[in-house]
PDB file of N, CA and C in Angstrom:
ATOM      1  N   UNK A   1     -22.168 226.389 112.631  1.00  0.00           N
ATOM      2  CA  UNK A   1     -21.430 227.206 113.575  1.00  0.00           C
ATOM      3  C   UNK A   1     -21.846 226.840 114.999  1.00  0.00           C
ATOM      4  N   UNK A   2     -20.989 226.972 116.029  1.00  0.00           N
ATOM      5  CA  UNK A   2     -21.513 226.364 117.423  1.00  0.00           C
ATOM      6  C   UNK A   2     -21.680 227.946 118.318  1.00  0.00           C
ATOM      7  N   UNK A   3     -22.459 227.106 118.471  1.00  0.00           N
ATOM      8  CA  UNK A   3     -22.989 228.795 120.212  1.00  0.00           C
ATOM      9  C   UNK A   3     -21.574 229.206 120.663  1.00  0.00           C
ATOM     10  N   UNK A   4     -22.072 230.530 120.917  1.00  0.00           N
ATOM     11  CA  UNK A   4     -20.569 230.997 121.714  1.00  0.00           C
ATOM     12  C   UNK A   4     -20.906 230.587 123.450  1.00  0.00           C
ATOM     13  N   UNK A   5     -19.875 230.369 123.811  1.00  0.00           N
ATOM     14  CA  UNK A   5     -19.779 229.685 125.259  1.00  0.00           C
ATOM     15  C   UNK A   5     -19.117 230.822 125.570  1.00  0.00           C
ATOM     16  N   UNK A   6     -19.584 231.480 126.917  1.00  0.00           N
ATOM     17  CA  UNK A   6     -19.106 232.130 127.933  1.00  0.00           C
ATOM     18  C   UNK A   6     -18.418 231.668 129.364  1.00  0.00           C
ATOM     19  N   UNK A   7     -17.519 231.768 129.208  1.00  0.00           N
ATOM     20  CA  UNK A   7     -16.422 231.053 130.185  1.00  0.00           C
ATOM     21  C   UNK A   7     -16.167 232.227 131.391  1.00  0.00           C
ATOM     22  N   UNK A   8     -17.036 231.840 132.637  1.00  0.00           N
ATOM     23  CA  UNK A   8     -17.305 232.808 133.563  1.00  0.00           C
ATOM     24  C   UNK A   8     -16.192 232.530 135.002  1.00  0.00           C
ATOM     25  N   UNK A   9     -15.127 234.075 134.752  1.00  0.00           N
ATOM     26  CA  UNK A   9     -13.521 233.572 135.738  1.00  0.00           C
ATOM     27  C   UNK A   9     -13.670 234.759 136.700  1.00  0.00           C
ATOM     28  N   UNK A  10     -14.123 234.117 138.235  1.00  0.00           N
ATOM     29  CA  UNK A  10     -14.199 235.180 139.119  1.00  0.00           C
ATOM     30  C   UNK A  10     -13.189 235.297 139.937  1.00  0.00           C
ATOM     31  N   UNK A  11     -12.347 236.559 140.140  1.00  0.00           N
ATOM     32  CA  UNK A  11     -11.131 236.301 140.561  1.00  0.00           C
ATOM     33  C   UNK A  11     -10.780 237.753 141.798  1.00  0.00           C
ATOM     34  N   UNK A  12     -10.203 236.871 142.928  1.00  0.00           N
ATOM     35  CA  UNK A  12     -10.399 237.998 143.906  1.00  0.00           C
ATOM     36  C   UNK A  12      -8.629 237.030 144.570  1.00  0.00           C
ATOM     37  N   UNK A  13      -7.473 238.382 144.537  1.00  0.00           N
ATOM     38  CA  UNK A  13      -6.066 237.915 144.506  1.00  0.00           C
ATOM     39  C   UNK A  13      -5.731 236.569 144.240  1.00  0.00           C
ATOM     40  N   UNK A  14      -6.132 236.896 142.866  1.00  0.00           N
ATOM     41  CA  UNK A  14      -5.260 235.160 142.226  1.00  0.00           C
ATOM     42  C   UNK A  14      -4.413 235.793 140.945  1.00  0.00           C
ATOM     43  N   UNK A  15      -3.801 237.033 140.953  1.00  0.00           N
ATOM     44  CA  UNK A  15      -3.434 237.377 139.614  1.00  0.00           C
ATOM     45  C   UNK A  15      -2.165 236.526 139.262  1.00  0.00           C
ATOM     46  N   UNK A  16      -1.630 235.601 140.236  1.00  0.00           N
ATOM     47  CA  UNK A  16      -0.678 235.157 139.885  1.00  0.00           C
ATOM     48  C   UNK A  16      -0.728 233.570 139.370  1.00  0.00           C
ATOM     49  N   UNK A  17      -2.290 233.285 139.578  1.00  0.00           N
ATOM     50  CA  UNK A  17      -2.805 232.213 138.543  1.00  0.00           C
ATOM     51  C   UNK A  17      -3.668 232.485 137.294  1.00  0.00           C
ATOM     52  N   UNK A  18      -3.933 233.803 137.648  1.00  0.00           N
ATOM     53  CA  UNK A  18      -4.962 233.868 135.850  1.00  0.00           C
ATOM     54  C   UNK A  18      -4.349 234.044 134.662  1.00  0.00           C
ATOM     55  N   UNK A  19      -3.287 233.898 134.771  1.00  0.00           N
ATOM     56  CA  UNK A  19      -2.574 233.854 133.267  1.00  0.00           C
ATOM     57  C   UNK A  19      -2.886 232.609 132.744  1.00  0.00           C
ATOM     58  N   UNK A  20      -2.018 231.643 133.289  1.00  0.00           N
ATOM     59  CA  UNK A  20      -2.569 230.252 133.018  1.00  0.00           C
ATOM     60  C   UNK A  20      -3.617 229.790 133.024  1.00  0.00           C
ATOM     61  N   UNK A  21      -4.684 230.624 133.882  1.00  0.00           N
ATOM     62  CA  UNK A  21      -6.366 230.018 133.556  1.00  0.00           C
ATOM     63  C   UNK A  21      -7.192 229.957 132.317  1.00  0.00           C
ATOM     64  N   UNK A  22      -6.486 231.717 132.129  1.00  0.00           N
ATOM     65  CA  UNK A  22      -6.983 232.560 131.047  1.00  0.00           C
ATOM     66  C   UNK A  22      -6.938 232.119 129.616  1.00  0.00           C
ATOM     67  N   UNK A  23      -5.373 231.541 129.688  1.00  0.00           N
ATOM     68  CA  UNK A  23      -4.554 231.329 128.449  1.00  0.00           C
ATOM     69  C   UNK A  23      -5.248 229.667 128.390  1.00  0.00           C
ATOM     70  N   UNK A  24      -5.763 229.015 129.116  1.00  0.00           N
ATOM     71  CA  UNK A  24      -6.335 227.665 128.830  1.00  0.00           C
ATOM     72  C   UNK A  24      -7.268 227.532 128.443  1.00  0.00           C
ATOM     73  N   UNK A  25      -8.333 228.664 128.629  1.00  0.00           N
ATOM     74  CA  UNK A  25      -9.243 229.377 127.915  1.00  0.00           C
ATOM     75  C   UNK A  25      -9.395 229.436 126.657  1.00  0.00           C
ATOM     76  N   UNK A  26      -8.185 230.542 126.468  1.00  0.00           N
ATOM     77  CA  UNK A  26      -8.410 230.655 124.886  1.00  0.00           C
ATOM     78  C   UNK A  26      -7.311 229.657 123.886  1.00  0.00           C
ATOM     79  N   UNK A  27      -6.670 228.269 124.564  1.00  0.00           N
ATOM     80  CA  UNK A  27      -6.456 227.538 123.852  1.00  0.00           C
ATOM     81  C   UNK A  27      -7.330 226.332 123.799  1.00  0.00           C
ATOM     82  N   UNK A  28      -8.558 226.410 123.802  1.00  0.00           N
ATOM     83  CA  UNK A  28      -9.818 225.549 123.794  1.00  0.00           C
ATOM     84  C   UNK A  28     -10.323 225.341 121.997  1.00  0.00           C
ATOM     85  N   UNK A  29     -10.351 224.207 121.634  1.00  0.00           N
ATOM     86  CA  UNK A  29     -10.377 223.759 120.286  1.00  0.00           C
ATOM     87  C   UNK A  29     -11.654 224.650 119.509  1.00  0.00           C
ATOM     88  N   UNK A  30     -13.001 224.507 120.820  1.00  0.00           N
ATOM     89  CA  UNK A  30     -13.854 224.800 120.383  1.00  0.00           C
ATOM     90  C   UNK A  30     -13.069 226.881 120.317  1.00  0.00           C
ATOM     91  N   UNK A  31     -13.017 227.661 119.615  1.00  0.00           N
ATOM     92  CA  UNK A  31     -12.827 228.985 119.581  1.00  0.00           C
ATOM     93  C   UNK A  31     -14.385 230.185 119.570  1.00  0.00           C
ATOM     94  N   UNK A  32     -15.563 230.010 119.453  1.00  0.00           N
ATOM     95  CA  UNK A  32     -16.122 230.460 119.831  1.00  0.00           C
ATOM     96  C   UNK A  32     -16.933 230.556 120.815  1.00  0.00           C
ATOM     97  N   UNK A  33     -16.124 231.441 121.699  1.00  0.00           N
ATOM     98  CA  UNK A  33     -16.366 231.730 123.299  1.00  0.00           C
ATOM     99  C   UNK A  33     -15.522 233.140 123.517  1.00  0.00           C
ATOM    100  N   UNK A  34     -16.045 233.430 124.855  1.00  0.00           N
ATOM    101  CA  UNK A  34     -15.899 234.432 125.132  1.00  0.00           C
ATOM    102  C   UNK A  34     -15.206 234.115 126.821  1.00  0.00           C
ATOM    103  N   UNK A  35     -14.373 234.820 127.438  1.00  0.00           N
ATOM    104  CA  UNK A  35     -13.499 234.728 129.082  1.00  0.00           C
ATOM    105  C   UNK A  35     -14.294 236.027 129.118  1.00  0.00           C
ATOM    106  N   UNK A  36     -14.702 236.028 130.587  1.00  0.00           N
ATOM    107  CA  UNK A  36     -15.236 237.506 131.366  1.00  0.00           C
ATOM    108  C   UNK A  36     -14.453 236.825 132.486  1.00  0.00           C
ATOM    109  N   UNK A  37     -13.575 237.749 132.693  1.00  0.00           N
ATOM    110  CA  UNK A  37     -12.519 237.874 134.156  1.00  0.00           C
ATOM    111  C   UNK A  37     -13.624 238.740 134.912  1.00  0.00           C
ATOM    112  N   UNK A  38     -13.690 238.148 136.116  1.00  0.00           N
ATOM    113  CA  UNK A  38     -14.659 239.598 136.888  1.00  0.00           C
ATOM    114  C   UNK A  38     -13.734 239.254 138.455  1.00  0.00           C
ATOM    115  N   UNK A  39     -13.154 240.779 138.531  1.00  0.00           N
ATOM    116  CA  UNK A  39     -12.345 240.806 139.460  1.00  0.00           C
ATOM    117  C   UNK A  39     -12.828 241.286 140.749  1.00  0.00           C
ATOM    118  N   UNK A  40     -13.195 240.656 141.602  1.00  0.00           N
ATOM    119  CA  UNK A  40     -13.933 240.125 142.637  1.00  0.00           C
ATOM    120  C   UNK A  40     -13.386 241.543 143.983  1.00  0.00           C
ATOM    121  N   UNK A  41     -12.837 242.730 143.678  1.00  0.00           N
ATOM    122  CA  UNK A  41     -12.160 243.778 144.550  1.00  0.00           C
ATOM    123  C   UNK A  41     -10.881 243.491 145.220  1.00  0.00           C
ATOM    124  N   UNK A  42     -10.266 242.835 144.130  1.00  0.00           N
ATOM    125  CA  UNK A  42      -8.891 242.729 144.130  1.00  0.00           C
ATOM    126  C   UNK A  42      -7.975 243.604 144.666  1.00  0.00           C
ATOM    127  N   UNK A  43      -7.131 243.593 145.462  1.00  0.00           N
ATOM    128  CA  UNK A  43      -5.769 244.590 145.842  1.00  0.00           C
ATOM    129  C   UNK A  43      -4.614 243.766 145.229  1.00  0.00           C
ATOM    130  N   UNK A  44      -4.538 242.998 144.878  1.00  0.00           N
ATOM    131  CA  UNK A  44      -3.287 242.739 143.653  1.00  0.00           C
ATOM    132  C   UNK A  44      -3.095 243.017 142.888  1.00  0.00           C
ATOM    133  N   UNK A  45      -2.111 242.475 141.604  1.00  0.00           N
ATOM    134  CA  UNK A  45      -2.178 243.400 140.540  1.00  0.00           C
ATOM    135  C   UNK A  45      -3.119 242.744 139.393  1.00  0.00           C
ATOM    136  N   UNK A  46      -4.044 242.035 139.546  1.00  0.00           N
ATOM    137  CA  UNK A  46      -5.179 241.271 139.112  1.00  0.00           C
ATOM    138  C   UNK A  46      -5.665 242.378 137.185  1.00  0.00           C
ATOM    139  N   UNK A  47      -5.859 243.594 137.745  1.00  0.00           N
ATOM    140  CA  UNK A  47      -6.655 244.691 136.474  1.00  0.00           C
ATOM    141  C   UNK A  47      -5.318 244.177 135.717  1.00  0.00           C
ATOM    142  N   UNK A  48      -4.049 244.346 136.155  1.00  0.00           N
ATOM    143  CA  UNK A  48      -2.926 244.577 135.204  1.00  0.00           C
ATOM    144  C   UNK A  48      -2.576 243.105 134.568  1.00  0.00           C
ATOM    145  N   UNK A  49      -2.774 242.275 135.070  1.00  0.00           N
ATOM    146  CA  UNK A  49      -2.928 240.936 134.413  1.00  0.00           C
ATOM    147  C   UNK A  49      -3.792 241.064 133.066  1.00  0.00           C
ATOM    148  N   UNK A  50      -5.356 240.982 133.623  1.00  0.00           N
ATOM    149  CA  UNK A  50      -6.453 240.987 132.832  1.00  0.00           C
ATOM    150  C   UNK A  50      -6.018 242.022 131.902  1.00  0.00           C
ATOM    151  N   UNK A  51      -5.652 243.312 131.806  1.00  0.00           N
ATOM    152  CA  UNK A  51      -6.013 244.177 131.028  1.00  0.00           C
ATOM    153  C   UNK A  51      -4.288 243.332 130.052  1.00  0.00           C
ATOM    154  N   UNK A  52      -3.248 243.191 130.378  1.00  0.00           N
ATOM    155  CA  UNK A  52      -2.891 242.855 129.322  1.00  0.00           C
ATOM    156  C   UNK A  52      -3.254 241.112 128.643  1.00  0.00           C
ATOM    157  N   UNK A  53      -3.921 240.060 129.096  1.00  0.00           N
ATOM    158  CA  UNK A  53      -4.612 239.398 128.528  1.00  0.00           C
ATOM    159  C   UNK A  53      -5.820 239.771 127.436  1.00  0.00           C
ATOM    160  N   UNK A  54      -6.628 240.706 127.667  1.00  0.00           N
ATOM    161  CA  UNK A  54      -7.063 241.396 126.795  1.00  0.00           C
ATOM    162  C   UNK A  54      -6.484 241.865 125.818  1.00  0.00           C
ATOM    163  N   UNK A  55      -5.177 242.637 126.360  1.00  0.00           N
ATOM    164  CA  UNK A  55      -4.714 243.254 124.700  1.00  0.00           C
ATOM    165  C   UNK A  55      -4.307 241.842 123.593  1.00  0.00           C
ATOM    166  N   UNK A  56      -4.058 240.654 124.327  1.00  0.00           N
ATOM    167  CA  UNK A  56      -3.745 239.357 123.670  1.00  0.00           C
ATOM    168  C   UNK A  56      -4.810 239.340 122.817  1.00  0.00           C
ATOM    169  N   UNK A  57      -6.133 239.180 122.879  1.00  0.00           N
ATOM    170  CA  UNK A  57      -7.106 238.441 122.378  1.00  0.00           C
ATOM    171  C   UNK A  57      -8.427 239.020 122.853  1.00  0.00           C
ATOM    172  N   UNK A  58      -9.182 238.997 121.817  1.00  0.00           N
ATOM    173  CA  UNK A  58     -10.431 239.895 122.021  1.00  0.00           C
ATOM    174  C   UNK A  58     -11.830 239.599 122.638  1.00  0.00           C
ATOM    175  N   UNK A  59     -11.271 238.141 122.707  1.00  0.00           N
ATOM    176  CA  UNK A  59     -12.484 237.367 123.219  1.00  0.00           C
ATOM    177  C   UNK A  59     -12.805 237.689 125.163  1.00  0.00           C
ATOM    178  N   UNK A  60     -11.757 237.844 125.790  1.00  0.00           N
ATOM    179  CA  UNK A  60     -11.252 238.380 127.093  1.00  0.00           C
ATOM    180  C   UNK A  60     -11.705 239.732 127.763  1.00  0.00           C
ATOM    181  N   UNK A  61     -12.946 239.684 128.727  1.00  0.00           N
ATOM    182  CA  UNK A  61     -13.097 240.984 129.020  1.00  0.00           C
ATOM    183  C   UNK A  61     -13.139 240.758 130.335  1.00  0.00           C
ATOM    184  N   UNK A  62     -12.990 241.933 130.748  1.00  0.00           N
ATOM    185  CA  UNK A  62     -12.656 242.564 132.366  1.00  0.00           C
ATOM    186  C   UNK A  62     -13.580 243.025 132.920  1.00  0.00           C
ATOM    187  N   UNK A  63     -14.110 243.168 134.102  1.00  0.00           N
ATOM    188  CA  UNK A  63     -15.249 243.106 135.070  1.00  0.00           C
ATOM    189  C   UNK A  63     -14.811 244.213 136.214  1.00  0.00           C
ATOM    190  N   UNK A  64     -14.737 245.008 136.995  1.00  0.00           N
ATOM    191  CA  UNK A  64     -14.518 245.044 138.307  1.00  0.00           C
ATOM    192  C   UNK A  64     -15.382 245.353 139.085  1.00  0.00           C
ATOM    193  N   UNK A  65     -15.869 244.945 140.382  1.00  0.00           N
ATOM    194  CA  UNK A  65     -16.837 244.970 141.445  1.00  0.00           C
ATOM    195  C   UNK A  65     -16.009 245.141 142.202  1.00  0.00           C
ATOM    196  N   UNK A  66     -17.023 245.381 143.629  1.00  0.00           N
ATOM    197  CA  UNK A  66     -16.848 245.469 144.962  1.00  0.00           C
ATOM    198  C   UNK A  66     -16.461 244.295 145.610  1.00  0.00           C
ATOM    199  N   UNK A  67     -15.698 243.767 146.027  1.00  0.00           N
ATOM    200  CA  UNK A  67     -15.951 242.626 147.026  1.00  0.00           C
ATOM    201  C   UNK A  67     -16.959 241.856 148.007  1.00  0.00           C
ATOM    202  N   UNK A  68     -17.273 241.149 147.136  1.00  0.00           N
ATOM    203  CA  UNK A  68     -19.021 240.776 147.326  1.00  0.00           C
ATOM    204  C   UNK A  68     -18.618 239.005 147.994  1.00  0.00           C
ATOM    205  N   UNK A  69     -17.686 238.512 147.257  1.00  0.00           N
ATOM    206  CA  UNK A  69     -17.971 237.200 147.332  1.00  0.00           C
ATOM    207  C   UNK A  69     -17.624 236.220 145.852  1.00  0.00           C
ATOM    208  N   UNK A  70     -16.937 235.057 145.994  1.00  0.00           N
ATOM    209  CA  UNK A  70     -17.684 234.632 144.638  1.00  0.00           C
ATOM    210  C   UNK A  70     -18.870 234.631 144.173  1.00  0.00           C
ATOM    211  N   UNK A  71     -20.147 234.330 144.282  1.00  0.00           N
ATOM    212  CA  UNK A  71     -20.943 233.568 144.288  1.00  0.00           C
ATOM    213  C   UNK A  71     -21.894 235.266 143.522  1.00  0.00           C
ATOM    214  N   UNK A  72     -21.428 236.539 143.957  1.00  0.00           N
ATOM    215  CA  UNK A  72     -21.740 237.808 143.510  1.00  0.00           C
ATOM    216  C   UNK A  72     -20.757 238.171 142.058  1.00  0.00           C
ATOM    217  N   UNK A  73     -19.748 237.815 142.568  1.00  0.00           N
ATOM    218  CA  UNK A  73     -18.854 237.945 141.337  1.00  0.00           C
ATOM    219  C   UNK A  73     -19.335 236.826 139.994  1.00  0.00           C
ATOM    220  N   UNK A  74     -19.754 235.563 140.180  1.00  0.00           N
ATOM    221  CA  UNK A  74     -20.398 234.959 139.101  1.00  0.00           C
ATOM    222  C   UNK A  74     -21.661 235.581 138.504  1.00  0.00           C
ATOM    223  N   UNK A  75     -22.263 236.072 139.704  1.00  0.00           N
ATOM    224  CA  UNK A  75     -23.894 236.746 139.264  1.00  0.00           C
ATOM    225  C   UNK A  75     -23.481 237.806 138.183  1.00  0.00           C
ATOM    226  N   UNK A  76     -22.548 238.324 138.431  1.00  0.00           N
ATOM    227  CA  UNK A  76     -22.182 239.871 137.274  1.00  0.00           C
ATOM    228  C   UNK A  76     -21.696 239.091 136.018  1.00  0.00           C
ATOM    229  N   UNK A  77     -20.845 238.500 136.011  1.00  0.00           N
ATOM    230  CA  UNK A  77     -20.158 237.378 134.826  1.00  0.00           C
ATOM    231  C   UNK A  77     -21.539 236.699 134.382  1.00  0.00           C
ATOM    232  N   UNK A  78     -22.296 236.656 134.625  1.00  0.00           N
ATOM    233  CA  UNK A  78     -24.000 235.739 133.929  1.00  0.00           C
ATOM    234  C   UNK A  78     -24.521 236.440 133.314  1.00  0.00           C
ATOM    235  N   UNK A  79     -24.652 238.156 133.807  1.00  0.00           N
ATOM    236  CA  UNK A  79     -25.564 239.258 133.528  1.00  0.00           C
ATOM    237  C   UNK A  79     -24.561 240.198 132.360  1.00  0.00           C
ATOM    238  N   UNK A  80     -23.011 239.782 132.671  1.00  0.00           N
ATOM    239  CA  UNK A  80     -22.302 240.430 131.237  1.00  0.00           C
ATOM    240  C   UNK A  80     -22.407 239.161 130.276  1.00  0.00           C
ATOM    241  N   UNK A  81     -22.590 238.510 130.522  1.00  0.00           N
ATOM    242  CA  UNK A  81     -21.966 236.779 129.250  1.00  0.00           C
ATOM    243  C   UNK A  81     -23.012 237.299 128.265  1.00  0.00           C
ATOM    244  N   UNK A  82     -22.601 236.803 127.014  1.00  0.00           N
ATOM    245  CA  UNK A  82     -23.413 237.036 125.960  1.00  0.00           C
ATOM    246  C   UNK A  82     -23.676 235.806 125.092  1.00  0.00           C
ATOM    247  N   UNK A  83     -23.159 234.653 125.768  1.00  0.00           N
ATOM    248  CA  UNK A  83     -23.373 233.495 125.267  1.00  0.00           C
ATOM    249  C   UNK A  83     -24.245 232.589 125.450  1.00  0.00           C
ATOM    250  N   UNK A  84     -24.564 231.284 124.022  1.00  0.00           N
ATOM    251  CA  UNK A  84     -25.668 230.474 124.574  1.00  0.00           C
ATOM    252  C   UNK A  84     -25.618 229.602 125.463  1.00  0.00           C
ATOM    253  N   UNK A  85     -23.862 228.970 126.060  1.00  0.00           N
ATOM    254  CA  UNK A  85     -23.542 228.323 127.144  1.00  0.00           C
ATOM    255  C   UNK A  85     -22.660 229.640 128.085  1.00  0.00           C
ATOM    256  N   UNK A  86     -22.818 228.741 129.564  1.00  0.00           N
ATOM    257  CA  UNK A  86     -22.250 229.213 130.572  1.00  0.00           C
ATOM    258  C   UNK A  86     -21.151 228.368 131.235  1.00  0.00           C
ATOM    259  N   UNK A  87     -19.958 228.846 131.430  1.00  0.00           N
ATOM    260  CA  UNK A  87     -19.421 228.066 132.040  1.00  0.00           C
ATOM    261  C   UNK A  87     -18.519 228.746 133.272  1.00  0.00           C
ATOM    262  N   UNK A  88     -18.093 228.638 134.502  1.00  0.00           N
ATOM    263  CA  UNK A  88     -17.174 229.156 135.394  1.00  0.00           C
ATOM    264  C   UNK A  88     -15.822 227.819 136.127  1.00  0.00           C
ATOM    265  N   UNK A  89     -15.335 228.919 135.861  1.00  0.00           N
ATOM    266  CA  UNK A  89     -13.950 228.279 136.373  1.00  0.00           C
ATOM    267  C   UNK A  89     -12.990 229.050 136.945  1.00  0.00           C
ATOM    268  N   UNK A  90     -12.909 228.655 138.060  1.00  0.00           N
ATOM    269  CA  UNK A  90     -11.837 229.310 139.120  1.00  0.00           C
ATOM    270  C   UNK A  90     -10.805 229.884 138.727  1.00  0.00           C
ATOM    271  N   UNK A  91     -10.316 230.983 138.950  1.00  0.00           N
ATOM    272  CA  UNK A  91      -9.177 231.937 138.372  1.00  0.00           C
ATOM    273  C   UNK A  91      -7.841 230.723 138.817  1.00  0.00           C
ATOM    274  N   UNK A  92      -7.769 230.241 140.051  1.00  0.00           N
ATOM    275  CA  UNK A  92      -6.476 228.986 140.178  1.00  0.00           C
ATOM    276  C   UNK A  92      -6.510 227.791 139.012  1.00  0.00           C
ATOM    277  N   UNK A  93      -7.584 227.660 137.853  1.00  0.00           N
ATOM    278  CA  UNK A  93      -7.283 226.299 137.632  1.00  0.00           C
ATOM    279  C   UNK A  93      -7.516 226.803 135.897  1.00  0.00           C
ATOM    280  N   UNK A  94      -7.552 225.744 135.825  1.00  0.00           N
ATOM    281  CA  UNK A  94      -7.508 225.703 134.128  1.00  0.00           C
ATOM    282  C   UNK A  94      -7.589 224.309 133.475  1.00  0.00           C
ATOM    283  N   UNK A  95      -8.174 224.559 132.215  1.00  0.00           N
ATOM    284  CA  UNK A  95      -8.999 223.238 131.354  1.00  0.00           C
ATOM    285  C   UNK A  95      -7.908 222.537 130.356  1.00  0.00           C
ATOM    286  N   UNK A  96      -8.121 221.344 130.540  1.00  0.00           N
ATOM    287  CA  UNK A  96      -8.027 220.721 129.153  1.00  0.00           C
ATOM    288  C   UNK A  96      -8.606 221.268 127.853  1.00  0.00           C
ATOM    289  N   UNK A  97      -7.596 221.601 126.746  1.00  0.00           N
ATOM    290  CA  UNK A  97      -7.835 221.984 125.289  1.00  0.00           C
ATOM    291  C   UNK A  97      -9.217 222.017 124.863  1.00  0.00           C
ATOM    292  N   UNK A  98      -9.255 220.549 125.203  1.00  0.00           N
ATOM    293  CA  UNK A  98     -10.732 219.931 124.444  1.00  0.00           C
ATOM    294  C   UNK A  98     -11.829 219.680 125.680  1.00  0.00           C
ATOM    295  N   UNK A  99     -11.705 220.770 126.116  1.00  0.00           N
ATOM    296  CA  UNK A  99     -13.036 220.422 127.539  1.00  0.00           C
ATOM    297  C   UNK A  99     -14.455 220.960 126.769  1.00  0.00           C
ATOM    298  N   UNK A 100     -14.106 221.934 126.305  1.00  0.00           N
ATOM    299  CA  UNK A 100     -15.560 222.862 125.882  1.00  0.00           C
ATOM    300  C   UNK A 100     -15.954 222.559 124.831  1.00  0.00           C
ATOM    301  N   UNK A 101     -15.615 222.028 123.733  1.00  0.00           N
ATOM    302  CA  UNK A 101     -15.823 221.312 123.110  1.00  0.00           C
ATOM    303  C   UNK A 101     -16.559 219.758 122.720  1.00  0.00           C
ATOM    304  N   UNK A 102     -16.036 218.908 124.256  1.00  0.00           N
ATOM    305  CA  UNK A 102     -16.357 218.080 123.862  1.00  0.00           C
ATOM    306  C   UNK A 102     -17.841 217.820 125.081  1.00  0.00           C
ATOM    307  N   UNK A 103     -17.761 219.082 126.267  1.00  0.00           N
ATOM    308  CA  UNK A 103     -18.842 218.899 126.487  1.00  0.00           C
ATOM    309  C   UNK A 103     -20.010 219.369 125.907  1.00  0.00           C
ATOM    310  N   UNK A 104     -19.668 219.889 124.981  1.00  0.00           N
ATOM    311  CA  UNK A 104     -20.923 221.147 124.157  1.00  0.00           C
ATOM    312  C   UNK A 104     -21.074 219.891 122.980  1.00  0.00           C
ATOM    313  N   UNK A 105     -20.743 219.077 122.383  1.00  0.00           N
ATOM    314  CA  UNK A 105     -20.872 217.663 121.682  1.00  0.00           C
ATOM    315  C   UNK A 105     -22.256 217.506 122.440  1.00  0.00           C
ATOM    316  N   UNK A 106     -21.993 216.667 123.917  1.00  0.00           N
ATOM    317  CA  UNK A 106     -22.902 216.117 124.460  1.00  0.00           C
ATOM    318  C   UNK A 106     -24.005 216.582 124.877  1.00  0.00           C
ATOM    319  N   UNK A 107     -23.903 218.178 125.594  1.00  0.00           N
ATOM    320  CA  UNK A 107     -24.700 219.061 126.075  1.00  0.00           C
ATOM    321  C   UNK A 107     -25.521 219.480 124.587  1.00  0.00           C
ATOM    322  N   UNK A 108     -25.128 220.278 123.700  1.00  0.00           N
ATOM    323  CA  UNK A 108     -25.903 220.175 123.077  1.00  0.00           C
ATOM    324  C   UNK A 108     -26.428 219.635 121.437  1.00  0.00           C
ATOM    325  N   UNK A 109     -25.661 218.303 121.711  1.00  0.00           N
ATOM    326  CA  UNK A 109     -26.092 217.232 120.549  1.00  0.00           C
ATOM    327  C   UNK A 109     -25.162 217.430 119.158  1.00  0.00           C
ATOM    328  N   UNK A 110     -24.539 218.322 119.608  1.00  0.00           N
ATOM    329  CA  UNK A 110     -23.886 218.989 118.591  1.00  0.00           C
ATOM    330  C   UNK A 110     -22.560 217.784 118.156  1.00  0.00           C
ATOM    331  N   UNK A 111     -22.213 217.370 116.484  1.00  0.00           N
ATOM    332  CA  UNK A 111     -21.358 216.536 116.204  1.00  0.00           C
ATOM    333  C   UNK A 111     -19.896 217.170 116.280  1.00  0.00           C
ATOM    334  N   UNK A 112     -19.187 216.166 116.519  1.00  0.00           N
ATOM    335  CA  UNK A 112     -17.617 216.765 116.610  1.00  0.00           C
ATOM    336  C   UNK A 112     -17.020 217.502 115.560  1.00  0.00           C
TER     337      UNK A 112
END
């Protein structure tokens, strides 16, 4: 079985890219992992995104803070992750299928 990877998405008005971030997320080959959206004191409709990405899939949880910053918004996403990898990725972008996977091969020795 492979470590669960925590895929750390700090997001402060991007709700109109975290669908597609989210959803690239959880179409990642490797499937045990976990998305923590941590919504960075959003005034968009950012909760209403996340919260119905969540009802999608269980792996997907929601965060909300104060408007701190990224760099505060990752610190909370580290201290919720419950996984043996860490990973963050910008609420605008999103991965190749086989990203987490094939770096967790190399990272941790692990065969395909």
């Amino acid at each position: 079985m492979a470590p669960l990877v925590s895929i750390i998405v700090p997001c402060f008005n991007r709700a109109n890219y975290l669908e597609k971030c989210v959803k690239s997320v959880l179409a990642q080959t490797l499937s045990d992992l976990e998305c923590l959206i941590v919504d960075d004191g959003s005034t968009d409709n950012t909760r209403q995104v996340a919260e119905n990405l969540m009802s999608m899939d269980s792996r997907v949880k929601y965060f909300y803070k104060e408007n701190g910053g990224v760099s505060s918004a990752r610190n909370l996403g580290i201290e919720k992750a419950e996984g043996d990898w860490l990973q963050c990725l910008d609420s605008d972008d999103w991965i190749h299928e086989d990203k987490t996977r094939f770096q967790l091969s190399y990272s941790a020795g692990l065969e395909n």
